[in-house]
Short mmCIF file of C-alpha atoms in Angstrom, two decimals:
data_model
loop_
_atom_site.label_atom_id
_atom_site.label_comp_id
_atom_site.label_asym_id
_atom_site.label_seq_id
_atom_site.Cartn_x
_atom_site.Cartn_y
_atom_site.Cartn_z
CA MET A 271 -8.18 39.48 3.50
CA ASP A 272 -7.36 38.35 7.34
CA ASN A 273 -10.85 37.06 7.73
CA HIS A 274 -10.99 35.34 4.43
CA ALA A 275 -7.50 33.69 5.26
CA THR A 276 -8.80 32.38 8.55
CA SER A 277 -11.92 30.79 6.76
CA THR A 278 -9.92 29.05 4.28
CA ILE A 279 -7.63 27.32 6.52
CA PRO A 280 -10.47 25.01 8.08
CA GLN A 281 -11.62 24.39 4.31
CA GLN A 282 -8.23 23.40 3.47
CA GLU A 283 -7.73 21.18 6.40
CA THR A 284 -11.32 19.34 5.72
CA LEU A 285 -10.42 18.77 1.97
CA LEU A 286 -7.21 17.43 2.99
CA GLN A 287 -8.66 14.99 5.52
CA GLU A 288 -11.41 13.90 2.93
CA THR A 289 -8.89 13.49 0.35
CA ILE A 290 -6.85 11.00 2.48
CA SER A 291 -9.76 9.49 3.27
CA PHE A 292 -11.29 9.06 0.06
CA LEU A 293 -7.81 7.51 -1.12
CA ARG A 294 -7.43 4.79 0.99
CA PHE A 295 -10.12 2.37 -0.82
CA PRO A 296 -9.31 2.68 -4.31
CA LEU A 297 -5.38 2.44 -3.46
CA ILE A 298 -6.21 -0.63 -1.54
CA VAL A 299 -8.02 -2.28 -4.35
CA ALA A 300 -5.15 -1.52 -6.47
CA VAL A 301 -2.87 -3.31 -4.33
CA VAL A 302 -5.48 -6.38 -4.28
CA LEU A 303 -5.18 -6.08 -7.96
CA ILE A 304 -1.49 -6.45 -7.66
CA HIS A 305 -1.79 -9.78 -5.85
CA CYS A 306 -4.42 -10.76 -8.23
CA ASN A 307 -2.23 -11.33 -11.16
CA PHE A 308 -1.35 -15.08 -12.65
CA GLY A 309 2.48 -14.04 -13.45
CA GLY A 310 3.95 -16.70 -10.90
CA VAL A 311 0.94 -19.26 -11.35
CA SER A 312 2.05 -22.46 -13.00
CA VAL A 313 -0.04 -25.84 -13.53
CA GLY A 314 2.68 -28.81 -14.01
CA GLY A 315 5.66 -26.64 -13.67
CA THR A 316 4.49 -24.49 -16.66
CA SER A 317 3.40 -20.69 -16.16
CA ILE A 318 -0.25 -20.59 -17.29
CA ALA A 319 0.40 -16.78 -18.56
CA SER A 320 3.33 -16.89 -20.65
CA PRO A 321 3.88 -13.53 -23.09
CA ASP A 322 3.87 -15.81 -26.25
CA SER A 323 0.57 -17.40 -25.43
CA HIS A 324 -1.29 -14.77 -23.43
CA PRO A 325 -0.23 -11.34 -25.13
CA ALA A 326 -3.55 -9.77 -24.25
CA TYR A 327 -3.11 -10.72 -20.48
CA THR A 328 0.71 -9.65 -20.90
CA PHE A 329 -0.59 -6.19 -22.17
CA ILE A 330 -3.17 -5.72 -19.83
CA ARG A 331 -1.27 -6.72 -16.81
CA ALA A 332 1.71 -4.60 -17.63
CA LEU A 333 -0.68 -1.47 -18.25
CA PHE A 334 -2.71 -2.02 -14.76
CA VAL A 335 -0.54 -4.19 -12.53
CA GLU A 336 2.93 -2.97 -13.11
CA GLY A 337 1.79 0.69 -14.48
CA ILE A 338 -0.75 2.13 -12.74
CA ALA A 339 -1.26 0.03 -9.56
CA ALA A 340 2.57 0.59 -8.91
CA MET A 341 1.83 3.99 -7.25
CA ALA A 342 -0.32 2.20 -4.62
CA VAL A 343 2.20 1.50 -1.95
CA PRO A 344 4.36 4.37 -2.32
CA VAL A 345 1.11 6.51 -2.02
CA PHE A 346 0.65 4.78 1.40
CA PHE A 347 3.82 5.64 2.58
CA PHE A 348 3.50 9.23 1.71
CA ILE A 349 0.12 9.29 3.70
CA SER A 350 1.52 7.17 6.77
CA GLY A 351 4.67 9.55 6.45
CA PHE A 352 2.42 12.93 6.33
CA LEU A 353 0.13 11.81 9.19
CA PHE A 354 2.72 10.79 11.57
CA PHE A 355 4.36 14.41 11.98
CA TYR A 356 0.66 15.75 11.20
CA LYS A 357 0.11 18.69 13.65
CA THR A 358 2.69 17.41 15.85
CA ASP A 359 5.25 19.42 17.58
CA PHE A 360 8.05 16.34 17.39
CA SER A 361 9.75 15.88 20.99
CA PRO A 362 10.89 13.27 22.80
CA ASN A 363 7.35 13.03 24.67
CA ALA A 364 5.44 13.25 21.15
CA TYR A 365 7.72 10.34 19.86
CA ARG A 366 6.95 8.03 23.03
CA HIS A 367 3.48 8.94 22.63
CA LYS A 368 3.38 8.32 18.66
CA LEU A 369 5.43 4.79 19.38
CA ALA A 370 2.94 3.58 22.13
CA ARG A 371 -0.31 4.52 19.49
CA ARG A 372 1.49 2.79 16.46
CA CYS A 373 2.06 -0.43 18.72
CA ARG A 374 -1.29 -0.50 18.99
CA SER A 375 -2.28 0.23 15.11
CA LEU A 376 0.93 -1.45 13.49
CA LEU A 377 2.49 -3.85 15.66
CA ILE A 378 -0.22 -6.12 17.63
CA PRO A 379 -2.19 -6.40 14.13
CA TYR A 380 1.25 -7.26 12.36
CA ILE A 381 1.87 -10.16 14.91
CA PHE A 382 -1.60 -11.06 14.86
CA TRP A 383 -2.18 -11.37 11.18
CA ASN A 384 1.34 -13.34 10.73
CA ILE A 385 -0.12 -15.91 13.37
CA VAL A 386 -3.38 -16.28 11.33
CA VAL A 387 -1.26 -17.02 7.92
CA ILE A 388 1.18 -19.51 10.14
CA ILE A 389 -2.08 -21.53 11.29
CA LEU A 390 -3.58 -21.34 7.76
CA ILE A 391 -0.26 -22.74 6.01
CA LEU A 392 0.01 -25.32 9.08
CA LEU A 393 -3.54 -26.50 7.99
CA SER A 394 -2.75 -26.60 4.70
CA GLN A 395 0.55 -28.73 4.91
CA THR A 396 -1.45 -31.12 7.32
CA PHE A 397 -4.43 -31.56 5.49
CA MET A 398 -4.25 -29.98 1.66
CA SER A 399 -0.19 -30.74 0.96
CA GLY A 400 -1.12 -31.03 -3.07
CA MET A 401 -2.01 -27.34 -2.46
CA THR A 402 1.23 -25.88 -1.45
CA SER A 403 3.90 -25.16 -3.54
CA GLY A 404 6.63 -27.39 -1.91
CA ASN A 405 9.21 -24.28 -2.40
CA GLN A 406 9.20 -23.75 1.59
CA LYS A 407 10.59 -25.95 4.38
CA LEU A 408 7.71 -27.77 6.17
CA PHE A 409 6.89 -26.41 9.70
CA ALA A 410 7.50 -29.72 11.22
CA ASP A 411 11.23 -29.19 10.33
CA TYR A 412 11.58 -25.66 11.50
CA THR A 413 14.02 -24.40 14.25
CA ALA A 414 13.37 -21.44 16.56
CA ALA A 415 15.32 -19.27 14.07
CA ASP A 416 13.01 -20.27 11.06
CA TRP A 417 9.66 -19.53 13.43
CA LEU A 418 11.02 -16.13 14.37
CA ASN A 419 11.77 -15.68 10.62
CA CYS A 420 8.11 -16.05 9.75
CA PHE A 421 7.60 -12.43 11.14
CA TRP A 422 10.40 -11.16 9.06
CA TYR A 423 12.02 -12.71 6.04
CA TYR A 424 10.05 -16.11 5.71
CA GLY A 425 12.04 -19.03 3.99
CA ASN A 426 14.16 -17.43 0.87
CA ASP A 427 11.82 -14.55 0.48
CA VAL A 428 12.33 -10.95 1.83
CA LYS A 429 8.60 -10.88 3.11
CA PRO A 430 7.02 -11.84 6.44
CA ILE A 431 5.11 -15.32 6.04
CA CYS A 432 1.87 -12.68 5.64
CA TYR A 433 3.62 -11.61 2.38
CA GLN A 434 1.86 -8.07 1.85
CA PHE A 435 2.87 -7.17 5.37
CA TRP A 436 6.12 -6.15 4.21
CA PHE A 437 4.63 -2.79 3.73
CA LEU A 438 3.95 -3.01 7.56
CA ARG A 439 7.09 -4.28 8.33
CA ASN A 440 8.87 -1.37 7.05
CA LEU A 441 6.37 1.14 8.29
CA ILE A 442 7.10 0.01 11.49
CA VAL A 443 11.10 0.42 11.03
CA LEU A 444 10.76 3.98 9.90
CA VAL A 445 8.14 4.70 12.58
CA VAL A 446 11.19 3.65 15.01
CA PHE A 447 13.55 5.73 13.03
CA THR A 448 11.23 8.89 12.81
CA PRO A 449 13.76 10.91 14.98
CA VAL A 450 16.14 10.37 12.06
CA VAL A 451 13.36 10.96 9.53
CA TYR A 452 12.54 14.41 11.37
CA PHE A 453 16.29 15.48 11.42
CA ILE A 454 16.52 14.55 7.75
CA VAL A 455 13.31 16.62 6.47
CA ARG A 456 14.16 19.33 8.82
CA ARG A 457 17.75 19.80 7.99
CA PHE A 458 17.99 18.74 4.15
CA GLY A 459 14.33 18.83 3.21
CA ALA A 460 13.12 18.58 -0.42
CA ALA A 461 16.82 18.39 -1.85
CA PHE A 462 17.48 15.05 0.00
CA ILE A 463 14.09 13.56 -1.26
CA ILE A 464 14.94 15.00 -4.92
CA LEU A 465 18.48 13.23 -4.69
CA TYR A 466 17.31 10.10 -3.18
CA GLY A 467 14.41 9.82 -5.57
CA VAL A 468 16.97 10.36 -8.55
CA VAL A 469 18.91 7.54 -7.28
CA TRP A 470 15.98 5.19 -6.76
CA ILE A 471 14.54 5.99 -10.18
CA ALA A 472 17.92 5.18 -11.90
CA ASP A 473 17.79 1.77 -10.01
CA LEU A 474 21.46 2.65 -8.35
CA LEU A 475 20.57 0.62 -5.22
CA PRO A 476 19.93 -3.02 -5.88
CA VAL A 477 17.92 -3.63 -3.19
CA ALA A 478 14.98 -6.05 -3.10
CA GLY A 479 11.93 -3.97 -3.43
CA THR A 480 10.03 -5.41 -0.53
CA SER A 481 13.35 -5.47 2.04
CA VAL A 482 13.55 -3.32 4.86
CA LEU A 483 16.08 -1.46 2.94
CA ASP A 484 13.70 -0.73 0.01
CA PRO A 485 14.31 2.75 -1.03
CA CYS A 486 11.04 3.58 -2.01
CA GLY A 487 8.97 3.36 1.43
CA ILE A 488 12.04 5.63 2.82
CA ILE A 489 11.56 8.24 0.17
CA PHE A 490 7.82 8.63 0.05
CA PHE A 491 7.70 8.35 3.69
CA CYS A 492 10.08 11.21 3.95
CA TRP A 493 8.53 13.01 1.36
CA GLY A 494 4.97 12.83 3.05
CA ALA A 495 6.90 13.66 6.44
CA TRP A 496 8.75 16.65 4.92
CA TYR A 497 5.11 18.49 4.38
CA SER A 498 3.62 18.07 7.79
CA ALA A 499 7.22 18.30 9.75
CA ASN A 500 7.38 21.66 7.98
CA GLY A 501 3.69 22.73 8.64
CA LYS A 502 2.72 22.39 5.01
CA ASN A 503 -0.44 21.21 3.40
CA PHE A 504 0.57 18.82 0.62
CA LEU A 505 -2.73 19.78 -1.16
CA ALA A 506 -1.83 23.41 -1.23
CA GLU A 507 1.75 22.58 -2.33
CA MET A 508 0.86 19.99 -4.98
CA GLY A 509 -1.83 22.59 -6.24
CA ARG A 510 0.78 25.21 -7.44
CA VAL A 511 1.24 21.97 -10.43
CA PRO A 512 -1.67 22.59 -12.90
CA LEU A 513 -3.91 19.27 -12.60
CA ARG A 514 -3.84 18.82 -16.39
CA LEU A 515 -0.17 19.21 -16.83
CA ALA A 516 0.39 16.80 -13.76
CA ALA A 517 -2.09 14.25 -15.77
CA ALA A 518 -0.87 14.54 -19.04
CA ALA A 519 2.74 14.03 -17.82
CA TYR A 520 1.49 10.86 -16.08
CA ILE A 521 -0.28 9.66 -19.14
CA LEU A 522 2.69 10.04 -21.45
CA LEU A 523 4.85 8.14 -18.87
CA LEU A 524 2.47 5.30 -18.99
CA ALA A 525 2.64 5.15 -22.74
CA ALA A 526 6.39 5.13 -22.63
CA HIS A 527 6.24 2.20 -20.20
CA MET A 528 4.18 0.58 -22.17
CA CYS A 529 6.62 1.08 -25.38
CA LEU A 530 9.37 0.10 -23.36
CA ASN A 531 7.91 -2.70 -22.01
CA THR A 532 6.82 -4.25 -25.33
CA LEU A 533 10.16 -3.81 -26.60
CA ASP A 534 11.80 -5.59 -23.20
CA MET A 535 13.89 -2.65 -22.48
CA GLN A 536 13.49 -3.60 -18.80
CA LYS A 537 16.34 -1.13 -17.38
CA ALA A 538 14.62 2.02 -19.03
CA ASP A 539 11.20 0.60 -18.26
CA THR A 540 11.95 0.59 -14.52
CA ALA A 541 13.35 3.99 -14.60
CA VAL A 542 10.25 5.31 -16.13
CA VAL A 543 7.58 3.47 -14.13
CA ARG A 544 9.23 5.22 -11.08
CA ALA A 545 9.17 8.28 -12.14
CA SER A 546 5.65 7.81 -13.42
CA VAL A 547 4.86 7.15 -9.41
CA PHE A 548 5.93 10.49 -8.59
CA ILE A 549 4.11 12.12 -11.20
CA GLY A 550 1.04 9.81 -10.87
CA LEU A 551 0.86 10.72 -6.87
CA VAL A 552 0.61 14.30 -7.54
CA ALA A 553 -2.02 13.80 -10.60
CA VAL A 554 -4.32 11.35 -8.33
CA VAL A 555 -4.05 13.60 -5.24
CA LEU A 556 -4.76 16.74 -7.13
CA SER A 557 -7.64 14.90 -9.09
CA ALA A 558 -9.26 13.59 -5.88
CA ALA A 559 -9.02 16.67 -4.41
CA THR A 560 -10.62 18.71 -7.34
CA GLN A 561 -13.69 16.33 -7.38
CA LEU A 562 -14.27 16.08 -3.64
CA LYS A 563 -13.85 20.04 -3.44
CA SER A 564 -16.74 20.32 -6.32
CA GLY A 565 -18.98 17.94 -4.34
CA ARG A 566 -19.08 15.19 -7.50
CA TRP A 567 -16.96 12.78 -5.33
CA ARG A 568 -17.55 12.11 -1.62
CA ALA A 569 -15.49 9.93 0.61
CA ASN A 570 -17.24 6.92 1.91
CA ARG A 571 -16.40 6.65 5.66
CA PHE A 572 -17.30 2.80 5.68
CA LEU A 573 -15.14 2.00 2.79
CA GLY A 574 -12.02 3.87 4.25
CA SER A 575 -12.52 2.18 7.71
CA SER A 576 -12.59 -1.24 5.88
CA THR A 577 -9.20 -0.79 4.04
CA PHE A 578 -6.92 -2.38 6.93
CA PHE A 579 -8.99 -5.32 7.15
CA ILE A 580 -9.01 -5.56 3.23
CA TYR A 581 -5.48 -5.18 3.00
CA ALA A 582 -4.64 -7.75 6.19
CA TYR A 583 -7.01 -10.44 4.97
CA HIS A 584 -6.60 -10.78 1.24
CA GLY A 585 -3.00 -12.15 0.80
CA ALA A 586 -4.01 -15.61 2.05
CA ALA A 587 -7.30 -15.41 0.05
CA ALA A 588 -5.71 -14.32 -3.04
CA THR A 589 -3.01 -17.13 -2.50
CA LEU A 590 -5.92 -19.57 -2.31
CA ALA A 591 -8.21 -18.13 -5.14
CA LEU A 592 -4.86 -18.23 -7.74
CA LYS A 593 -4.26 -21.83 -7.18
CA LEU A 594 -7.84 -22.79 -7.52
CA PHE A 595 -8.48 -20.67 -10.92
CA PRO A 596 -6.95 -22.96 -13.02
CA ARG A 597 -8.49 -26.24 -11.50
CA ILE A 598 -12.01 -24.54 -12.03
CA PHE A 599 -11.75 -22.26 -15.49
CA PRO A 600 -9.86 -22.45 -18.47
CA THR A 601 -6.25 -20.71 -18.52
CA THR A 602 -7.16 -18.78 -22.05
CA ASP A 603 -5.89 -15.39 -22.92
CA ALA A 604 -9.21 -14.00 -22.34
CA ALA A 605 -10.00 -16.11 -19.29
CA ILE A 606 -7.24 -15.02 -17.19
CA THR A 607 -7.26 -11.29 -18.47
CA ALA A 608 -11.09 -11.03 -16.91
CA GLY A 609 -9.99 -13.64 -14.26
CA MET A 610 -7.60 -10.96 -12.91
CA PHE A 611 -10.22 -8.35 -12.38
CA ALA A 612 -13.02 -10.53 -11.50
CA LEU A 613 -10.77 -11.76 -8.54
CA CYS A 614 -9.99 -8.43 -7.53
CA ALA A 615 -13.54 -7.55 -7.40
CA PHE A 616 -14.61 -10.71 -5.83
CA LEU A 617 -11.76 -10.52 -3.05
CA THR A 618 -12.73 -6.75 -2.22
CA ALA A 619 -16.24 -7.36 -2.03
CA LEU A 620 -15.72 -10.35 0.27
CA GLY A 621 -13.57 -8.19 2.43
CA LEU A 622 -15.92 -5.71 2.82
CA ALA A 623 -18.95 -8.07 3.36
CA LEU A 624 -16.64 -9.95 6.13
CA TYR A 625 -15.46 -6.94 7.89
CA LYS A 626 -18.93 -5.51 8.23
CA LEU A 627 -20.03 -8.94 9.56
CA LEU A 628 -17.24 -9.27 11.87
CA ASP A 629 -17.74 -5.62 13.24
CA SER A 630 -21.45 -6.31 13.75
CA LEU A 631 -20.78 -9.53 15.72
CA ALA A 632 -17.71 -8.55 17.40
CA PRO A 633 -16.56 -5.00 17.27
CA THR A 634 -13.76 -4.79 20.02
CA PHE A 635 -12.06 -7.87 18.34
CA THR A 636 -12.52 -6.51 14.97
CA SER A 637 -11.08 -2.89 16.04
CA PHE A 638 -8.32 -5.31 17.71
CA ILE A 639 -7.00 -6.91 14.55
CA CYS A 640 -7.22 -3.68 12.61
CA GLY A 641 -5.23 -1.91 14.93
CA GLY A 642 -7.69 -0.03 16.80
CA ARG A 643 -9.71 1.30 13.61
CA LYS A 644 -12.92 1.36 14.33
CA ALA A 645 -15.97 0.91 11.56
CA ALA A 646 -18.12 3.99 10.41
CA LYS A 647 -21.25 3.49 9.37
CA ALA A 648 -22.07 3.48 5.51
CA ARG A 649 -22.77 6.88 4.97
CA GLN A 650 -20.86 9.51 3.00
CA SER A 651 -19.19 12.54 4.46
CA PRO A 652 -20.45 16.00 3.99
CA LYS A 653 -18.95 18.11 1.03
CA ALA A 654 -15.62 19.65 1.21
#
């Protein structure tokens, strides 16, 4: 019995690491899809994707962008919280060591990519003013406070100027306060996560979903941290729930979301979508682990290593693509429905190509702008 238990532990750890590695790429594709929707795109002040004129697009976006893809960012928070305390005897020395490492992996690329977007917007304001929205102050009129806010709350938004980096900003803040997180998850454990989760699902904290105070990031970071800070393998813990039950519950919640969305019952729909994120996380993790363990799926290391670059570059590219699309293609219901997925596929493929090219030409620089993350050869990991 003891020999079996001893041999099982490394297998569980390997499966855990393979599951995390595998999930990164499909999750980042879901993030790209979120930013390829036409909800905020307008021509001549009129939205090109209204529910009345584009019912198919409205339905598909509600299912894939507002429903399925909604779990992507929470899962990234969950994984980040788990990995921060993973195999770590948390102490002041460990905290200082972790902060130093996160400065390289989070803070440096955060500053770099925001500067890149500042340069791109400056170029567009100078040479392509017709492509800008006109909703933000011109850089020529910026004060010192405005420049600093580019890295925190840009203009009238609650995101940095590199808008998708709101996640990274919030993650940096959570990392700084990990001693508090550690105390909470060790002292109050699952009770805090459940209680705060209920408050979030019920939308009792009217906080913008991308602000630093966003409860979603806090909940899922703490949930992941709760497992590792208490020496738990989240696959083993989640494995107590039958996969079929988790999958069935998730599908039912998605169906409820679509019904409520169609009926325009926004408050109830928000609660259902947020509840689906919790169930969906368990279902997705268990599905991936099951397929990896059976050998039917394998984690491609190159795809996993490319995710940060795709995440960092795609925001500006998606903004440009969405502005150009109605100038090139028709804006019929079918065209923008297909266009949303086509843009997602194109930007993901372009990101992979750029990452591979940049890494082959300047691997040290590529690692630097990706937070020290190094590319792996396009090979698959062994079976779990």
